[in-house]
Amino acid sequence: MEQARYKYIYGPVASWRFGKSLGIDPISRPEKTCTFDCVYCQAGKTRVFPKAREIFIPTEDLLEEVQSLPPMDLDTITFAGNGEPTLAKNLGEMIEGIKSFRNEKITVITNASLINQKDVQEDLLLADLVVAKLDAFSEASLNDVNQAMPNVLMHHIIQGLKDFRRIYRGRLALQIMFIDANKKYAAQIADIVKEIRPDEIEINTPLRACAVKPLPERDILEITACFTKIGVESFRIRHVYEAPKKTSSPICPQSTERRRGKEGV
Ligand code: SF4
């Protein structure tokens, strides 16, 4: 098989949420490295559950790769990849480094499992858009859908999101993946969303191949209505069935293919 030209970056890919997005994988390990093992994860089962944040790739190696890119028009540069990007201890350093020579907005897609940690919040403050996962509302529902590591607790995630919202001046989106297992909790999740007060809510269902079926459009419309009922006008609510995609051609198909199983960019 042809060797991937890029080790840490992939895409650009067309995203219904971000437009034309260049992906950065700050972990870049062949096996998914995550604090969750979501039942709908398109990258398969999680086999590597790290105990703490660590440096997976040196910041200067990533920056060198981004600097070597050919000229291209992008809507955003997005940290996601094959696992949970906030596990990278040098995430903040990477964001600052890229911002020093690129003008695009920086997005981080996180599962929010570590967002109650001060060091993680400090790194995320550097991003222009943070997209945080919120598929559950209780410890039991977190276990049903996200199968989190034992030390990751739903009430810590909720508190972390509220605390982060208070200090973050960028755009905060909550991304909620609905499947059969959590569609009955839409009203409870909506109540928590109201307390967090994000700028945007993204209602999703896994349309790419994975172990569970996506919900049909009529279910997603009913769920969206639950969030509309919260009655906070400043929220922008988008759902996966409504947005047209932009097209894009990856600069390195091999590096992109490896990461595109995930629900992110
Ligand atoms: S969907 Fe995202 S958060 Fe969930 S297991 Fe896969 S990579 Fe981790």
XYZ file of C-alpha atoms and ligand atoms in Angstrom:
273
model
C 0.000 0.000 0.000
C 1.203 3.493 -0.805
C 2.793 5.299 2.163
C 0.800 8.263 3.559
C 2.446 11.566 2.576
C 1.272 13.313 5.736
C 1.501 11.769 9.199
C -0.475 14.215 11.342
C -2.780 16.129 9.011
C -5.585 14.878 6.803
C -8.244 16.161 4.438
C -9.347 18.741 3.623
C -12.702 17.065 4.073
C -16.195 18.431 3.455
C -18.174 18.712 6.652
C -21.851 19.653 7.075
C -20.805 21.570 10.164
C -17.484 23.202 9.283
C -17.367 23.480 5.497
C -13.933 22.724 4.033
C -11.864 21.592 6.951
C -8.255 20.502 7.256
C -7.970 17.874 9.982
C -5.175 17.643 12.530
C -4.710 14.514 14.571
C -2.620 15.481 17.641
C -2.380 11.827 18.707
C -1.742 10.181 15.323
C -1.473 6.638 16.563
C -2.649 3.791 14.320
C -5.039 2.587 17.045
C -7.850 4.833 18.316
C -6.847 6.418 21.634
C -9.851 7.658 23.573
C -11.494 8.041 26.967
C -14.792 6.825 25.504
C -15.839 3.738 23.588
C -19.043 5.096 22.027
C -21.379 2.404 20.767
C -21.680 4.277 17.457
C -17.967 5.007 17.001
C -17.125 4.657 13.335
C -13.500 3.896 14.173
C -14.458 0.622 15.899
C -13.776 -0.453 19.514
C -11.457 1.581 21.732
C -8.454 -0.541 22.691
C -6.223 2.201 24.137
C -7.591 4.063 27.176
C -4.762 6.349 28.344
C -4.406 7.044 32.062
C -3.468 10.716 31.632
C -2.686 13.410 29.076
C 0.637 12.970 27.321
C 2.688 14.254 24.403
C 2.037 11.912 21.504
C 3.808 13.899 18.789
C 6.315 16.766 19.170
C 4.733 20.171 18.460
C 7.537 21.183 16.069
C 6.997 18.056 13.929
C 3.317 18.912 13.501
C 4.069 22.569 12.707
C 6.642 21.545 10.122
C 4.067 19.347 8.406
C 1.429 22.129 8.371
C 4.025 24.546 6.952
C 4.760 22.115 4.115
C 1.161 22.218 2.817
C 0.482 23.426 -0.726
C -1.661 26.587 -0.989
C -5.354 25.823 -0.416
C -8.610 27.547 0.546
C -9.988 26.314 3.841
C -12.888 27.271 6.088
C -11.247 25.956 9.241
C -8.425 23.867 10.693
C -9.867 21.240 12.992
C -8.242 19.211 15.739
C -9.931 15.804 15.861
C -8.483 12.599 14.431
C -8.384 9.031 15.631
C -9.295 9.543 19.295
C -9.804 12.331 21.835
C -7.625 15.367 20.962
C -7.539 16.858 24.484
C -5.497 13.821 25.547
C -2.573 15.566 23.828
C -0.807 17.537 26.542
C 0.659 19.921 23.937
C -2.707 20.757 22.311
C -2.524 24.417 23.380
C 1.036 24.759 22.117
C -0.017 23.283 18.764
C -2.957 25.700 18.425
C -0.747 28.688 19.250
C 1.924 27.489 16.814
C -0.536 27.133 13.909
C -2.120 30.493 14.656
C 1.289 32.141 14.347
C 1.413 31.424 10.580
C -2.129 30.518 9.387
C -5.201 32.748 9.364
C -7.942 30.136 9.446
C -10.121 29.701 12.483
C -9.182 26.794 14.732
C -11.794 24.266 15.813
C -11.394 21.510 18.410
C -13.835 18.614 18.462
C -13.782 17.055 21.919
C -15.776 14.403 23.733
C -15.595 16.740 26.786
C -14.469 13.913 29.074
C -11.544 15.999 30.407
C -13.156 19.448 30.253
C -13.363 19.693 34.046
C -9.522 19.856 34.132
C -8.021 23.364 34.293
C -5.137 22.541 31.914
C -7.579 21.231 29.292
C -9.763 24.329 29.632
C -6.705 26.556 29.179
C -5.817 24.779 25.924
C -9.388 24.954 24.617
C -9.583 28.695 25.368
C -7.121 29.185 22.480
C -9.547 27.726 19.894
C -12.091 29.826 17.973
C -14.719 27.101 18.043
C -15.021 24.227 20.506
C -17.429 21.445 19.615
C -18.135 19.335 22.696
C -20.010 16.069 22.828
C -23.052 15.690 25.092
C -24.894 12.442 24.314
C -25.985 11.703 27.879
C -27.342 13.338 31.036
C -26.626 10.783 33.805
C -23.964 8.249 34.750
C -26.201 5.420 33.440
C -26.849 7.061 30.076
C -23.134 7.895 29.737
C -22.440 4.236 30.195
C -25.158 3.178 27.715
C -23.969 5.393 24.875
C -20.375 6.482 25.437
C -19.000 3.641 27.617
C -16.585 6.021 29.319
C -13.468 5.033 31.267
C -14.387 4.377 34.933
C -12.874 7.663 36.207
C -14.880 9.774 33.729
C -18.148 10.874 35.316
C -21.113 12.632 33.763
C -21.544 15.148 36.568
C -17.886 16.202 36.137
C -18.448 16.656 32.397
C -21.559 18.780 32.952
C -19.831 20.922 35.589
C -16.753 21.253 33.358
C -18.884 22.427 30.421
C -20.650 25.011 32.586
C -17.351 26.299 34.006
C -15.774 26.428 30.560
C -18.760 28.318 29.128
C -18.310 30.997 31.784
C -14.706 31.729 30.803
C -14.728 30.997 27.046
C -15.180 33.942 24.650
C -15.095 31.810 21.464
C -17.992 29.872 19.979
C -19.124 26.812 21.929
C -21.189 24.173 20.128
C -22.649 21.089 21.756
C -22.762 18.099 19.479
C -25.312 15.469 20.396
C -25.340 12.132 18.645
C -28.761 10.514 18.849
C -29.324 6.814 18.354
C -32.010 4.425 19.601
C -30.318 4.115 23.017
C -30.559 7.833 23.917
C -33.407 9.277 21.858
C -35.734 8.865 24.858
C -33.480 11.185 26.865
C -33.734 14.138 24.470
C -35.751 16.257 26.940
C -33.315 15.603 29.823
C -30.314 16.417 27.634
C -32.094 19.574 26.444
C -32.502 20.698 30.085
C -28.756 20.387 30.622
C -28.050 22.215 27.365
C -30.188 25.090 28.634
C -28.003 25.355 31.740
C -24.761 25.253 29.759
C -25.931 27.914 27.262
C -23.829 27.033 24.207
C -23.899 29.198 21.085
C -24.964 26.301 18.964
C -26.458 22.820 19.172
C -25.688 20.210 16.551
C -28.105 17.297 16.443
C -26.527 14.343 14.770
C -27.104 10.665 14.021
C -24.442 8.325 12.612
C -24.984 8.386 8.849
C -21.663 6.707 8.084
C -21.230 2.955 8.534
C -20.974 1.872 12.198
C -22.372 -0.726 14.638
C -25.707 1.047 15.188
C -28.382 2.338 12.842
C -28.953 6.054 12.299
C -32.287 7.517 13.332
C -34.627 8.447 10.483
C -35.251 12.092 9.700
C -38.665 12.099 11.419
C -37.043 11.112 14.759
C -34.371 13.782 14.349
C -37.073 16.377 13.671
C -38.934 15.329 16.860
C -35.706 15.526 18.848
C -34.893 18.919 17.357
C -38.323 20.125 18.525
C -37.370 19.183 22.136
C -34.417 21.568 21.876
C -36.453 24.298 20.223
C -38.843 24.097 23.182
C -36.077 25.142 25.570
C -36.935 28.601 24.311
C -33.489 30.199 24.323
C -33.417 32.330 21.202
C -29.652 32.790 21.113
C -29.099 29.060 20.407
C -28.588 28.075 16.833
C -29.893 24.537 16.333
C -28.741 22.531 13.321
C -29.430 18.918 12.488
C -27.594 16.512 10.242
C -30.393 16.078 7.692
C -30.696 19.746 6.831
C -27.231 20.837 5.752
C -25.797 20.457 2.241
C -22.154 19.340 2.060
C -19.313 21.102 0.306
C -17.059 18.967 -1.842
C -13.325 18.587 -1.260
C -10.322 16.589 -2.436
C -7.952 15.313 0.231
C -4.281 16.194 -0.264
C -3.349 12.739 0.969
C -6.064 10.068 0.592
C -4.191 7.517 2.773
C -3.838 9.816 5.745
C -7.478 10.906 5.410
C -8.898 7.410 5.010
C -7.289 6.328 8.296
C -9.204 8.954 10.291
C -12.471 9.409 8.441
C -14.201 6.585 10.286
C -14.794 8.911 13.208
C -17.780 11.277 13.377
C -15.548 14.326 13.321
C -14.073 16.078 10.314
S -16.943 8.591 18.749
Fe -15.297 9.963 19.347
S -15.432 10.008 21.577
Fe -16.582 8.265 20.924
S -15.129 6.529 21.034
Fe -15.092 7.324 18.920
S -13.390 8.768 18.935
Fe -13.940 8.423 21.090
